[in-house]
PDB file of C-alpha atoms in Angstrom:
ATOM      1  CA  UNK Q   1       3.058 -14.024  -8.727  1.00 82.00           C
ATOM      2  CA  UNK Q   2       2.778 -11.371  -6.055  1.00 93.00           C
ATOM      3  CA  UNK Q   3      -0.522 -10.606  -4.300  1.00 96.00           C
ATOM      4  CA  UNK Q   4      -1.120  -6.836  -4.091  1.00 97.00           C
ATOM      5  CA  UNK Q   5      -3.737  -4.454  -2.737  1.00 98.00           C
ATOM      6  CA  UNK Q   6      -4.371  -0.935  -4.044  1.00 98.00           C
ATOM      7  CA  UNK Q   7      -6.319   1.265  -1.620  1.00 98.00           C
ATOM      8  CA  UNK Q   8      -7.378   4.319  -3.606  1.00 96.00           C
ATOM      9  CA  UNK Q   9     -10.626   6.322  -3.733  1.00 95.00           C
ATOM     10  CA  UNK Q  10      -9.972   7.855  -7.167  1.00 95.00           C
ATOM     11  CA  UNK Q  11     -11.043   5.310  -9.804  1.00 95.00           C
ATOM     12  CA  UNK Q  12      -8.689   6.685 -12.472  1.00 95.00           C
ATOM     13  CA  UNK Q  13      -5.666   6.540 -10.148  1.00 94.00           C
ATOM     14  CA  UNK Q  14      -6.629   3.021  -9.031  1.00 96.00           C
ATOM     15  CA  UNK Q  15      -6.959   1.844 -12.640  1.00 96.00           C
ATOM     16  CA  UNK Q  16      -3.646   3.401 -13.736  1.00 95.00           C
ATOM     17  CA  UNK Q  17      -1.755   1.891 -10.799  1.00 96.00           C
ATOM     18  CA  UNK Q  18      -3.431  -1.501 -11.224  1.00 96.00           C
ATOM     19  CA  UNK Q  19      -2.420  -1.543 -14.892  1.00 95.00           C
ATOM     20  CA  UNK Q  20       1.182  -0.675 -14.000  1.00 95.00           C
ATOM     21  CA  UNK Q  21       1.207  -3.557 -11.512  1.00 95.00           C
ATOM     22  CA  UNK Q  22      -0.592  -6.118 -13.686  1.00 92.00           C
ATOM     23  CA  UNK Q  23       2.614  -7.774 -14.872  1.00 92.00           C
ATOM     24  CA  UNK Q  24       3.785  -8.451 -11.317  1.00 94.00           C
ATOM     25  CA  UNK Q  25       0.843 -10.413  -9.982  1.00 93.00           C
ATOM     26  CA  UNK Q  26      -2.739 -10.282  -8.752  1.00 94.00           C
ATOM     27  CA  UNK Q  27      -4.037  -6.867  -7.689  1.00 96.00           C
ATOM     28  CA  UNK Q  28      -7.191  -6.201  -5.636  1.00 97.00           C
ATOM     29  CA  UNK Q  29      -8.615  -2.677  -5.243  1.00 97.00           C
ATOM     30  CA  UNK Q  30     -10.326  -1.095  -2.226  1.00 97.00           C
ATOM     31  CA  UNK Q  31     -12.070   2.291  -2.508  1.00 96.00           C
ATOM     32  CA  UNK Q  32     -11.299   3.576   1.007  1.00 97.00           C
ATOM     33  CA  UNK Q  33      -9.152   2.806   4.026  1.00 97.00           C
ATOM     34  CA  UNK Q  34     -11.839   0.862   5.875  1.00 98.00           C
ATOM     35  CA  UNK Q  35     -12.435  -1.470   2.935  1.00 98.00           C
ATOM     36  CA  UNK Q  36      -8.669  -1.811   2.510  1.00 98.00           C
ATOM     37  CA  UNK Q  37      -8.176  -2.829   6.148  1.00 98.00           C
ATOM     38  CA  UNK Q  38     -11.018  -5.362   5.872  1.00 98.00           C
ATOM     39  CA  UNK Q  39      -9.505  -6.941   2.730  1.00 98.00           C
ATOM     40  CA  UNK Q  40      -6.062  -6.921   4.369  1.00 98.00           C
ATOM     41  CA  UNK Q  41      -7.318  -8.724   7.492  1.00 98.00           C
ATOM     42  CA  UNK Q  42      -9.416 -11.230   5.528  1.00 98.00           C
ATOM     43  CA  UNK Q  43      -6.514 -12.166   3.255  1.00 97.00           C
ATOM     44  CA  UNK Q  44      -4.254 -12.693   6.257  1.00 96.00           C
ATOM     45  CA  UNK Q  45      -6.828 -14.778   8.134  1.00 96.00           C
ATOM     46  CA  UNK Q  46      -7.296 -16.947   5.030  1.00 96.00           C
ATOM     47  CA  UNK Q  47      -3.564 -17.636   4.918  1.00 95.00           C
ATOM     48  CA  UNK Q  48      -2.960 -15.647   1.737  1.00 96.00           C
ATOM     49  CA  UNK Q  49      -1.746 -12.236   2.942  1.00 96.00           C
ATOM     50  CA  UNK Q  50      -0.935  -9.377   0.627  1.00 97.00           C
ATOM     51  CA  UNK Q  51       2.762  -9.034  -0.113  1.00 96.00           C
ATOM     52  CA  UNK Q  52       2.432  -5.308  -0.840  1.00 97.00           C
ATOM     53  CA  UNK Q  53      -0.205  -2.636  -0.218  1.00 98.00           C
ATOM     54  CA  UNK Q  54      -0.369   0.649  -2.137  1.00 97.00           C
ATOM     55  CA  UNK Q  55      -2.149   3.115   0.109  1.00 97.00           C
ATOM     56  CA  UNK Q  56      -3.457   6.595  -0.683  1.00 95.00           C
ATOM     57  CA  UNK Q  57      -3.515   9.023   2.256  1.00 92.00           C
ATOM     58  CA  UNK Q  58      -6.552  11.218   1.640  1.00 92.00           C
ATOM     59  CA  UNK Q  59      -9.670   9.078   1.353  1.00 93.00           C
ATOM     60  CA  UNK Q  60     -13.221   9.119   2.691  1.00 91.00           C
ATOM     61  CA  UNK Q  61     -14.448   6.827   5.501  1.00 93.00           C
ATOM     62  CA  UNK Q  62     -10.902   6.085   6.774  1.00 95.00           C
ATOM     63  CA  UNK Q  63      -7.770   7.892   5.633  1.00 94.00           C
ATOM     64  CA  UNK Q  64      -4.524   6.174   4.731  1.00 94.00           C
ATOM     65  CA  UNK Q  65      -2.688   7.074   7.941  1.00 93.00           C
ATOM     66  CA  UNK Q  66      -5.367   5.392  10.063  1.00 95.00           C
ATOM     67  CA  UNK Q  67      -5.566   2.406   7.699  1.00 97.00           C
ATOM     68  CA  UNK Q  68      -1.782   1.972   7.907  1.00 96.00           C
ATOM     69  CA  UNK Q  69      -1.875   2.004  11.723  1.00 95.00           C
ATOM     70  CA  UNK Q  70      -4.708  -0.546  11.750  1.00 97.00           C
ATOM     71  CA  UNK Q  71      -2.876  -2.841   9.326  1.00 97.00           C
ATOM     72  CA  UNK Q  72       0.328  -2.704  11.380  1.00 96.00           C
ATOM     73  CA  UNK Q  73      -1.602  -3.199  14.654  1.00 96.00           C
ATOM     74  CA  UNK Q  74      -3.343  -6.246  13.141  1.00 97.00           C
ATOM     75  CA  UNK Q  75      -0.008  -7.716  12.061  1.00 97.00           C
ATOM     76  CA  UNK Q  76       1.486  -7.112  15.522  1.00 95.00           C
ATOM     77  CA  UNK Q  77      -1.516  -8.725  17.239  1.00 96.00           C
ATOM     78  CA  UNK Q  78      -1.181 -11.672  14.840  1.00 95.00           C
ATOM     79  CA  UNK Q  79       2.478 -12.119  15.774  1.00 94.00           C
ATOM     80  CA  UNK Q  80       3.804 -10.882  12.440  1.00 92.00           C
ATOM     81  CA  UNK Q  81       7.043  -8.923  12.761  1.00 87.00           C
ATOM     82  CA  UNK Q  82       7.026  -5.702  10.727  1.00 82.00           C
ATOM     83  CA  UNK Q  83      10.034  -6.950   8.733  1.00 85.00           C
ATOM     84  CA  UNK Q  84       8.045 -10.050   7.718  1.00 90.00           C
ATOM     85  CA  UNK Q  85       4.740  -8.254   7.164  1.00 93.00           C
ATOM     86  CA  UNK Q  86       3.307  -6.621   4.094  1.00 97.00           C
ATOM     87  CA  UNK Q  87       5.276  -3.864   2.430  1.00 97.00           C
ATOM     88  CA  UNK Q  88       3.099  -0.750   2.547  1.00 97.00           C
ATOM     89  CA  UNK Q  89       3.828   1.896  -0.058  1.00 96.00           C
ATOM     90  CA  UNK Q  90       2.108   5.240   0.411  1.00 95.00           C
ATOM     91  CA  UNK Q  91       0.866   6.657  -2.919  1.00 94.00           C
ATOM     92  CA  UNK Q  92      -0.245  10.252  -2.528  1.00 89.00           C
ATOM     93  CA  UNK Q  93      -0.115  13.768  -3.897  1.00 89.00           C
ATOM     94  CA  UNK Q  94       1.084  14.998  -0.474  1.00 84.00           C
ATOM     95  CA  UNK Q  95       4.839  15.358  -0.210  1.00 82.00           C
ATOM     96  CA  UNK Q  96       4.952  17.584   2.870  1.00 84.00           C
ATOM     97  CA  UNK Q  97       7.240  16.500   5.688  1.00 87.00           C
ATOM     98  CA  UNK Q  98       4.364  16.084   8.176  1.00 89.00           C
ATOM     99  CA  UNK Q  99       2.632  13.405   6.082  1.00 84.00           C
ATOM    100  CA  UNK Q 100       5.881  11.683   5.117  1.00 86.00           C
ATOM    101  CA  UNK Q 101       7.068  11.582   8.740  1.00 87.00           C
ATOM    102  CA  UNK Q 102       3.704  10.340  10.074  1.00 87.00           C
ATOM    103  CA  UNK Q 103       3.583   7.566   7.483  1.00 87.00           C
ATOM    104  CA  UNK Q 104       7.098   6.384   8.314  1.00 86.00           C
ATOM    105  CA  UNK Q 105       6.371   6.463  12.053  1.00 88.00           C
ATOM    106  CA  UNK Q 106       3.280   4.312  11.418  1.00 87.00           C
ATOM    107  CA  UNK Q 107       5.330   1.749   9.526  1.00 90.00           C
ATOM    108  CA  UNK Q 108       5.186   2.479   5.810  1.00 93.00           C
ATOM    109  CA  UNK Q 109       7.878   0.838   3.708  1.00 94.00           C
ATOM    110  CA  UNK Q 110       8.111   3.524   1.019  1.00 94.00           C
ATOM    111  CA  UNK Q 111       6.476   6.761  -0.084  1.00 93.00           C
ATOM    112  CA  UNK Q 112       5.607   7.552  -3.718  1.00 93.00           C
ATOM    113  CA  UNK Q 113       4.316  10.974  -4.747  1.00 92.00           C
ATOM    114  CA  UNK Q 114       1.717  11.142  -7.521  1.00 92.00           C
ATOM    115  CA  UNK Q 115       1.734  11.138 -10.440  1.00 92.00           C
ATOM    116  CA  UNK Q 116       3.504   7.802 -10.142  1.00 93.00           C
ATOM    117  CA  UNK Q 117       6.092   7.094 -12.803  1.00 93.00           C
ATOM    118  CA  UNK Q 118       6.581   3.457 -13.851  1.00 93.00           C
ATOM    119  CA  UNK Q 119      10.376   3.699 -13.488  1.00 95.00           C
ATOM    120  CA  UNK Q 120      10.126   5.099  -9.952  1.00 95.00           C
ATOM    121  CA  UNK Q 121       7.568   2.411  -9.028  1.00 95.00           C
ATOM    122  CA  UNK Q 122       9.896  -0.320 -10.259  1.00 94.00           C
ATOM    123  CA  UNK Q 123      12.827   1.236  -8.360  1.00 95.00           C
ATOM    124  CA  UNK Q 124      10.815   1.111  -5.121  1.00 95.00           C
ATOM    125  CA  UNK Q 125       9.674  -2.472  -5.740  1.00 96.00           C
ATOM    126  CA  UNK Q 126      13.288  -3.510  -6.364  1.00 95.00           C
ATOM    127  CA  UNK Q 127      14.528  -1.649  -3.269  1.00 94.00           C
ATOM    128  CA  UNK Q 128      11.961  -3.554  -1.181  1.00 95.00           C
ATOM    129  CA  UNK Q 129      13.113  -6.861  -2.724  1.00 93.00           C
ATOM    130  CA  UNK Q 130       9.748  -7.425  -4.349  1.00 93.00           C
ATOM    131  CA  UNK Q 131      11.148  -7.839  -7.872  1.00 84.00           C
ATOM    132  CA  UNK Q 132      13.929  -9.947  -9.234  1.00 66.00           C
ATOM    133  CA  UNK Q 133      16.912  -7.862 -10.270  1.00 47.00           C
TER     134      UNK Q 133
END
């Protein structure tokens, strides 16, 4: 079973995504980027890192772009190569090139535009080798 983290400030979006993911493993939810980074670091320090993080971009306290940079910086400081680290999938309503480019520069693994379709989600998980074919 895969360990996943959903970082999403909208409770409905978090619940829908968590339900879609429920058959793939354990899913924790954080309500903003700061809480997401804290859960991410704690899980790693405890030796049970998240395999995949679903990260919204526009959130209060800390946005998704900053949270992504902090997660990748933490992995780098911990000696985790980006290829071996968590897969981070941006889940957002923003499909503009500026946000997409910034997320990829910061180290996201994939980018899903809301509303998220189950088939598209599964395609991304398969492409990232997170599901058995």
